[in-house]
């Protein structure tokens, strides 16, 4: 029984974040060949299709669970595995035939789960499959390379490991592309030498390409004169990654912690808007598409979340006069050039310009004003966070107000002209 482990359901925050990208209801899939086989073994199966529209493309995930009696032999399990892969491949090929227009930018994933059931004790145990053993990898390799786009297959435990380790939807997407390249660049004679999923995740996170998107956006921000020089934290992390420095692991831990904190904060922020009858900032939030808001604010990479959280945690270290009067920080997304943040740290003076009383009712107006001032043609969303550090007894809590403002498309020239007009108006006021 060493190949078994008790059932667990820890999917981490990434599993919850993926849910807001789901495009349709979970669809039950029929696999007649699998059904006939498992029934002959006195078992059951369930196949469910999930469609996630992530920013880079569509993730189509098929979750296949097979329930077998505890006393079934190892040879029968291999037969079930092979039949399952053949059936899934046949279903996928039929799907591609029906939906040819959806092939581009779609990643196909199967999570393969075999469980042994004890009907007398009403308990289940999962088979901790190893895809590189027992000849199963040969069938898998042929299916991966059989057609475009290829099919990626994971056992349940590996998929849970991925969700717990990668933390963000955009990092999940990039890992799936990275993993697919590793498979496709390995010929069949060497395929048994492929690393475990844990090793492949580690290689992915240690690859300098993890920072490629952030570096590209950093360069674009400099070109737009939104910042004077490269982000020093990004340079330090990228260099540590490239040189395989020991500090690279520390940076990875910091980014993982920041990613989870960001996820927790977003969940708390949006929770206050979940009641359709609740009104904040003199706005009726019943019309807000919360899933759409979630998608925008969760579409941040490990590094991007690190920078946002780092901005928050700098506040207690600011000078006391600055904290008392309040201040504004403009922060950029390092995942999407067109998404920008305005972080308003509320002042403690209730009558001040940056007090919560003055700012909270005007978050939407502030977002629109910020959008007008940003000379970036790609701008598509401005996110305003009103941040209040609340002290209770010996603890400090962060209370955050949120407004997400979509921005209409505007050319760079139009934004520059708008900014110039504003500057002229300000000069006239100062005379």
Coordinates of C-alpha atoms in Angstrom, one line a residue:
X1 CA 0.0 0.0 0.0
X2 CA 3.0 2.3 -0.2
X3 CA 1.7 3.8 -3.5
X4 CA -1.4 5.1 -1.8
X5 CA -2.2 8.3 0.1
X6 CA -5.3 9.4 1.9
X7 CA -7.6 11.8 0.2
X8 CA -6.8 15.5 0.7
X9 CA -8.3 18.6 -0.9
X10 CA -5.7 21.3 -0.4
X11 CA -5.6 23.2 -3.7
X12 CA -4.2 26.5 -2.5
X13 CA -5.3 30.0 -3.5
X14 CA -4.6 29.4 -7.2
X15 CA -7.5 26.9 -7.4
X16 CA -9.8 29.5 -6.0
X17 CA -8.5 32.2 -8.4
X18 CA -9.0 30.0 -11.4
X19 CA -12.7 29.7 -10.6
X20 CA -13.3 33.4 -11.4
X21 CA -11.9 32.8 -15.0
X22 CA -14.4 30.0 -15.7
X23 CA -16.5 30.7 -18.8
X24 CA -19.3 28.2 -18.4
X25 CA -20.9 25.7 -16.1
X26 CA -19.0 22.5 -15.5
X27 CA -19.9 20.0 -18.2
X28 CA -20.2 16.3 -17.6
X29 CA -18.4 14.4 -20.4
X30 CA -19.4 10.9 -21.5
X31 CA -16.6 8.4 -22.2
X32 CA -18.4 5.2 -23.3
X33 CA -15.3 3.0 -23.5
X34 CA -14.2 4.0 -20.0
X35 CA -17.7 3.5 -18.7
X36 CA -17.9 0.0 -20.1
X37 CA -14.5 -1.0 -18.7
X38 CA -14.9 0.4 -15.1
X39 CA -18.4 -1.2 -14.9
X40 CA -16.8 -4.6 -15.7
X41 CA -14.5 -4.0 -12.7
X42 CA -17.5 -3.0 -10.5
X43 CA -16.3 0.6 -10.5
X44 CA -17.4 4.1 -11.5
X45 CA -16.0 7.2 -13.3
X46 CA -16.7 10.9 -13.6
X47 CA -15.4 13.2 -16.4
X48 CA -15.9 16.9 -16.1
X49 CA -14.8 19.7 -18.4
X50 CA -13.8 23.2 -17.2
X51 CA -13.3 26.2 -19.5
X52 CA -11.1 29.0 -18.2
X53 CA -10.5 32.1 -20.2
X54 CA -7.1 33.3 -18.9
X55 CA -5.6 36.6 -20.2
X56 CA -3.0 34.8 -22.5
X57 CA -5.5 32.2 -23.8
X58 CA -8.1 29.5 -23.0
X59 CA -7.4 26.7 -20.6
X60 CA -9.5 23.6 -21.2
X61 CA -9.3 21.2 -18.3
X62 CA -10.8 17.8 -18.2
X63 CA -10.9 16.2 -14.7
X64 CA -11.2 12.4 -15.0
X65 CA -11.9 10.5 -11.7
X66 CA -12.1 6.7 -11.8
X67 CA -13.3 4.8 -8.7
X68 CA -12.2 1.1 -8.4
X69 CA -12.6 -1.6 -5.7
X70 CA -9.6 -1.9 -3.4
X71 CA -8.8 -5.5 -4.3
X72 CA -8.3 -4.8 -8.1
X73 CA -4.9 -6.0 -9.5
X74 CA -2.1 -3.8 -10.8
X75 CA -2.6 -5.2 -14.3
X76 CA -6.2 -4.0 -14.4
X77 CA -5.2 -0.6 -13.3
X78 CA -2.8 -0.3 -16.2
X79 CA -5.6 -1.4 -18.5
X80 CA -7.8 1.3 -17.1
X81 CA -5.1 3.9 -17.6
X82 CA -4.5 3.0 -21.2
X83 CA -8.2 2.9 -22.0
X84 CA -8.7 6.3 -20.3
X85 CA -6.0 8.0 -22.3
X86 CA -7.3 6.6 -25.6
X87 CA -10.8 7.7 -24.7
X88 CA -9.8 11.2 -23.7
X89 CA -7.7 11.6 -26.9
X90 CA -10.7 10.5 -29.0
X91 CA -13.0 12.9 -27.2
X92 CA -10.4 15.7 -27.6
X93 CA -10.0 15.0 -31.3
X94 CA -13.8 15.2 -31.7
X95 CA -13.9 18.4 -29.8
X96 CA -11.2 19.9 -32.1
X97 CA -13.2 18.9 -35.1
X98 CA -16.3 20.7 -33.8
X99 CA -14.6 23.8 -32.6
X100 CA -11.8 24.5 -35.0
X101 CA -12.0 28.2 -34.4
X102 CA -11.0 27.6 -30.7
X103 CA -7.8 25.7 -31.4
X104 CA -5.5 28.8 -31.3
X105 CA -4.2 29.9 -27.9
X106 CA -5.9 26.9 -26.2
X107 CA -4.1 24.7 -23.7
X108 CA -5.6 21.2 -23.1
X109 CA -5.0 19.6 -19.7
X110 CA -6.3 16.3 -18.2
X111 CA -6.1 15.7 -14.5
X112 CA -6.1 11.9 -14.1
X113 CA -7.3 10.6 -10.8
X114 CA -7.8 6.9 -9.7
X115 CA -9.3 6.2 -6.3
X116 CA -9.8 2.9 -4.5
X117 CA -13.1 2.8 -2.6
X118 CA -14.0 0.8 0.4
X119 CA -17.8 0.6 0.2
X120 CA -18.0 -1.0 3.7
X121 CA -16.1 1.8 5.5
X122 CA -17.2 4.5 3.0
X123 CA -13.6 5.7 2.5
X124 CA -11.4 6.4 -0.5
X125 CA -7.7 6.4 -1.2
X126 CA -6.0 7.9 -4.2
X127 CA -3.4 6.0 -6.3
X128 CA -0.3 8.0 -6.3
X129 CA 0.5 7.5 -10.0
X130 CA 3.9 7.9 -11.5
X131 CA 3.4 8.7 -15.2
X132 CA 6.9 7.7 -16.1
X133 CA 6.4 4.1 -15.0
X134 CA 4.9 0.8 -16.3
X135 CA 4.9 1.8 -20.0
X136 CA 2.2 4.4 -19.4
X137 CA 4.6 7.1 -20.6
X138 CA 4.8 5.5 -24.1
X139 CA 1.0 6.0 -24.6
X140 CA 1.2 9.4 -23.1
X141 CA 4.1 10.5 -25.3
X142 CA 2.3 9.4 -28.5
X143 CA -0.8 11.3 -27.4
X144 CA 1.1 14.5 -26.6
X145 CA 2.7 14.6 -30.0
X146 CA -0.3 13.2 -32.0
X147 CA -1.9 16.5 -32.9
X148 CA -1.9 20.2 -32.3
X149 CA -2.5 21.5 -29.8
X150 CA -1.0 18.7 -27.7
X151 CA -2.7 17.1 -24.7
X152 CA -1.0 17.5 -21.3
X153 CA -1.8 14.9 -18.7
X154 CA -1.3 15.2 -14.9
X155 CA -2.0 12.9 -12.1
X156 CA -4.1 14.4 -9.3
X157 CA -1.2 14.8 -6.8
X158 CA 1.0 16.6 -9.3
X159 CA -1.8 19.0 -10.3
X160 CA -2.4 19.9 -6.7
X161 CA 1.4 20.5 -6.3
X162 CA 1.3 22.8 -9.2
X163 CA -1.6 24.8 -7.8
X164 CA 0.1 25.1 -4.4
X165 CA 3.4 26.1 -5.9
X166 CA 2.8 28.5 -8.7
X167 CA 0.2 30.8 -7.0
X168 CA -1.0 32.9 -10.0
X169 CA -3.0 32.1 -13.1
X170 CA -0.5 33.8 -15.4
X171 CA 2.4 31.7 -13.9
X172 CA 0.3 28.6 -14.4
X173 CA -0.1 29.4 -18.1
X174 CA 3.6 30.0 -18.6
X175 CA 4.5 26.8 -16.7
X176 CA 2.2 24.8 -19.0
X177 CA 3.9 26.2 -22.1
X178 CA 7.4 25.6 -20.5
X179 CA 6.4 22.0 -19.6
X180 CA 5.1 21.3 -23.1
X181 CA 8.4 22.5 -24.6
X182 CA 10.3 20.1 -22.4
X183 CA 8.2 17.2 -23.5
X184 CA 8.3 18.1 -27.2
X185 CA 12.1 18.6 -27.2
X186 CA 12.7 15.2 -25.7
X187 CA 12.8 12.3 -28.1
X188 CA 11.1 9.0 -27.2
X189 CA 14.3 7.2 -26.4
X190 CA 15.1 9.7 -23.7
X191 CA 11.6 10.4 -22.4
X192 CA 12.1 8.3 -19.2
X193 CA 14.8 10.8 -18.2
X194 CA 12.3 13.7 -17.9
X195 CA 12.2 15.2 -14.5
X196 CA 9.4 14.7 -12.1
X197 CA 6.7 17.5 -12.0
X198 CA 8.3 18.8 -8.8
X199 CA 11.7 19.0 -10.6
X200 CA 10.1 20.6 -13.6
X201 CA 8.4 23.3 -11.5
X202 CA 11.7 24.1 -9.8
X203 CA 13.4 24.4 -13.1
X204 CA 10.6 26.7 -14.4
X205 CA 10.8 29.0 -11.3
X206 CA 14.6 29.1 -11.6
X207 CA 14.5 30.0 -15.3
X208 CA 15.4 33.7 -16.0
X209 CA 12.4 33.8 -18.4
X210 CA 10.2 34.0 -15.3
X211 CA 11.1 37.7 -15.2
X212 CA 10.9 38.3 -19.0
X213 CA 7.4 39.9 -19.0
X214 CA 8.2 42.2 -16.0
X215 CA 11.5 43.3 -17.7
X216 CA 9.6 44.1 -21.0
X217 CA 7.1 46.2 -19.1
X218 CA 9.8 47.9 -17.1
X219 CA 11.5 48.9 -20.3
X220 CA 8.2 50.2 -21.8
X221 CA 7.6 52.3 -18.7
X222 CA 11.0 53.9 -19.1
X223 CA 10.2 54.6 -22.8
X224 CA 6.9 56.2 -21.8
X225 CA 8.9 58.3 -19.2
X226 CA 6.7 56.8 -16.5
X227 CA 9.9 56.1 -14.6
X228 CA 13.5 57.3 -14.8
X229 CA 15.4 54.0 -14.4
X230 CA 14.9 50.2 -14.2
X231 CA 13.2 48.8 -11.1
X232 CA 16.1 48.0 -8.7
X233 CA 14.2 45.0 -7.1
X234 CA 13.6 43.5 -10.6
X235 CA 17.3 43.9 -11.5
X236 CA 18.4 42.2 -8.3
X237 CA 16.0 39.3 -8.7
X238 CA 16.7 38.7 -12.3
X239 CA 20.5 38.8 -11.8
X240 CA 20.2 36.4 -8.8
X241 CA 18.2 34.1 -11.0
X242 CA 20.6 34.3 -13.9
X243 CA 23.7 33.7 -11.7
X244 CA 21.9 31.0 -9.7
X245 CA 22.7 32.9 -6.6
X246 CA 21.6 31.5 -3.2
X247 CA 19.5 34.7 -2.7
X248 CA 17.4 33.6 -5.6
X249 CA 15.6 31.1 -3.4
X250 CA 14.9 33.8 -0.8
X251 CA 13.4 36.0 -3.6
X252 CA 11.2 33.1 -4.7
X253 CA 9.9 32.7 -1.1
X254 CA 9.2 36.5 -0.9
X255 CA 7.3 36.4 -4.1
X256 CA 5.3 33.4 -3.1
X257 CA 4.4 35.0 0.3
X258 CA 3.4 38.2 -1.5
X259 CA 1.3 36.3 -4.0
X260 CA -0.7 34.6 -1.2
X261 CA -1.1 37.9 0.7
X262 CA -2.4 39.6 -2.4
X263 CA -4.9 36.7 -3.0
X264 CA -6.1 37.0 0.6
X265 CA -6.5 40.8 0.3
X266 CA -8.5 40.6 -2.9
X267 CA -10.8 38.1 -1.4
X268 CA -11.5 40.3 1.5
X269 CA -11.9 43.5 -0.6
X270 CA -14.4 41.9 -2.9
X271 CA -16.3 40.2 -0.2
X272 CA -17.8 43.5 0.9
X273 CA -19.4 43.9 -2.6
X274 CA -20.9 40.4 -2.8
X275 CA -24.2 41.6 -1.3
X276 CA -26.2 43.1 -4.1
X277 CA -28.0 45.4 -1.6
X278 CA -24.9 46.9 -0.2
X279 CA -23.9 50.4 -1.3
X280 CA -20.5 52.0 -0.9
X281 CA -19.1 55.3 -2.1
X282 CA -22.6 56.4 -3.0
X283 CA -22.5 53.9 -5.9
X284 CA -24.8 51.0 -6.5
X285 CA -22.5 48.0 -6.6
X286 CA -25.3 45.6 -7.6
X287 CA -24.5 46.1 -11.3
X288 CA -20.8 45.4 -10.9
X289 CA -19.6 42.1 -12.4
X290 CA -17.5 40.9 -9.5
X291 CA -15.9 38.1 -11.6
X292 CA -14.7 40.7 -14.1
X293 CA -13.2 42.7 -11.2
X294 CA -11.5 39.6 -9.9
X295 CA -10.0 38.8 -13.3
X296 CA -8.4 42.2 -13.5
X297 CA -6.9 42.4 -10.1
X298 CA -5.8 38.7 -9.9
X299 CA -4.1 38.9 -13.3
X300 CA -0.8 39.7 -11.7
X301 CA 2.4 37.7 -11.8
X302 CA 4.6 36.7 -8.8
X303 CA 6.8 39.7 -9.3
X304 CA 3.9 42.1 -9.9
X305 CA 2.2 41.0 -6.7
X306 CA 5.6 41.3 -4.8
X307 CA 5.8 45.0 -5.8
X308 CA 2.3 45.8 -4.8
X309 CA 2.6 44.1 -1.4
X310 CA 6.0 45.7 -0.9
X311 CA 4.4 49.1 -1.5
X312 CA 1.8 48.4 1.2
X313 CA 4.4 47.2 3.7
X314 CA 6.6 50.3 3.3
X315 CA 3.9 52.4 4.8
X316 CA 4.7 51.8 8.5
X317 CA 8.3 52.8 7.8
X318 CA 7.3 56.2 6.5
X319 CA 7.8 59.4 8.5
X320 CA 5.1 60.1 11.0
X321 CA 4.1 63.5 9.5
X322 CA 3.6 61.8 6.1
X323 CA 1.5 59.0 7.6
X324 CA -0.6 61.5 9.5
X325 CA -1.4 63.6 6.4
X326 CA -1.7 60.7 4.0
X327 CA -0.2 60.3 0.5
X328 CA -0.5 58.8 -2.9
X329 CA 1.6 56.2 -4.7
X330 CA 1.4 55.3 -8.4
X331 CA 2.2 51.7 -9.0
X332 CA 2.4 49.7 -12.2
X333 CA 1.3 46.2 -13.1
X334 CA 4.4 44.2 -14.2
X335 CA 2.1 41.7 -16.0
X336 CA 0.1 44.1 -18.2
X337 CA 1.4 47.5 -19.4
X338 CA -2.2 48.8 -19.6
X339 CA -3.1 48.2 -16.0
X340 CA -2.1 50.8 -13.4
X341 CA -2.7 51.3 -9.7
X342 CA -3.3 54.4 -7.6
X343 CA -2.6 53.5 -3.9
X344 CA -4.0 56.2 -1.6
X345 CA -2.8 55.8 2.0
X346 CA -5.5 57.6 4.1
X347 CA -4.3 60.3 6.4
X348 CA -5.1 60.2 10.1
X349 CA -6.4 63.8 10.1
X350 CA -10.1 63.5 9.4
X351 CA -10.2 67.0 7.8
X352 CA -7.1 66.5 5.6
X353 CA -7.0 66.2 1.8
X354 CA -6.1 62.5 2.0
X355 CA -8.5 61.5 4.8
X356 CA -10.7 58.5 4.3
X357 CA -13.8 60.8 4.6
X358 CA -12.5 62.9 1.7
X359 CA -11.2 60.2 -0.5
X360 CA -13.6 57.3 -0.1
X361 CA -16.7 58.8 -1.9
X362 CA -14.5 59.8 -4.9
X363 CA -12.7 56.7 -5.8
X364 CA -14.4 56.5 -9.2
X365 CA -13.6 60.1 -10.0
X366 CA -10.0 59.7 -8.9
X367 CA -9.7 56.6 -11.2
X368 CA -11.0 58.6 -14.2
X369 CA -8.7 61.6 -13.5
X370 CA -5.7 59.2 -13.2
X371 CA -6.6 57.6 -16.5
X372 CA -6.7 61.0 -18.3
X373 CA -3.2 61.9 -16.9
X374 CA -1.5 58.7 -18.0
X375 CA 0.1 59.1 -21.5
X376 CA 0.0 55.4 -22.3
X377 CA -1.8 54.2 -25.4
X378 CA -2.2 50.7 -24.1
X379 CA -4.0 51.8 -20.9
X380 CA -7.1 49.7 -20.2
X381 CA -7.7 49.7 -16.5
X382 CA -6.9 52.0 -13.5
X383 CA -7.3 50.4 -10.1
X384 CA -7.6 52.7 -7.1
X385 CA -7.0 51.3 -3.6
X386 CA -7.9 53.4 -0.6
X387 CA -5.7 52.0 2.2
X388 CA -6.4 52.4 5.9
X389 CA -4.1 51.0 8.6
X390 CA -6.3 50.4 11.6
X391 CA -4.9 49.8 15.0
X392 CA -6.8 47.8 17.6
X393 CA -5.1 47.0 20.9
X394 CA -1.7 45.6 19.9
X395 CA -2.7 44.6 16.4
X396 CA -2.7 46.5 13.1
X397 CA -5.2 45.7 10.3
X398 CA -5.3 46.9 6.7
X399 CA -8.7 48.0 5.5
X400 CA -8.8 48.6 1.7
X401 CA -11.5 50.3 -0.4
X402 CA -11.4 49.4 -4.1
X403 CA -12.5 50.8 -7.4
X404 CA -11.6 49.3 -10.8
X405 CA -12.1 51.7 -13.8
X406 CA -12.1 50.4 -17.4
X407 CA -10.5 52.9 -19.7
X408 CA -11.6 53.6 -23.3
X409 CA -9.0 53.1 -26.0
X410 CA -7.0 56.3 -26.7
X411 CA -4.1 56.9 -28.9
X412 CA -0.8 58.0 -27.4
X413 CA -1.1 61.3 -29.2
X414 CA -4.5 61.9 -27.7
X415 CA -3.3 61.2 -24.2
X416 CA -0.3 63.5 -24.7
X417 CA -2.5 66.3 -25.9
X418 CA -4.8 65.8 -23.0
X419 CA -1.9 65.9 -20.6
X420 CA -0.6 69.1 -22.2
X421 CA -4.0 70.8 -21.9
X422 CA -4.1 69.9 -18.3
X423 CA -0.6 71.3 -17.7
X424 CA -1.6 74.6 -19.5
X425 CA -4.7 74.9 -17.4
X426 CA -2.7 74.4 -14.2
X427 CA -0.2 77.0 -15.3
X428 CA -3.0 79.5 -15.9
X429 CA -4.4 78.8 -12.4
X430 CA -1.0 79.4 -10.9
X431 CA -0.6 82.9 -12.4

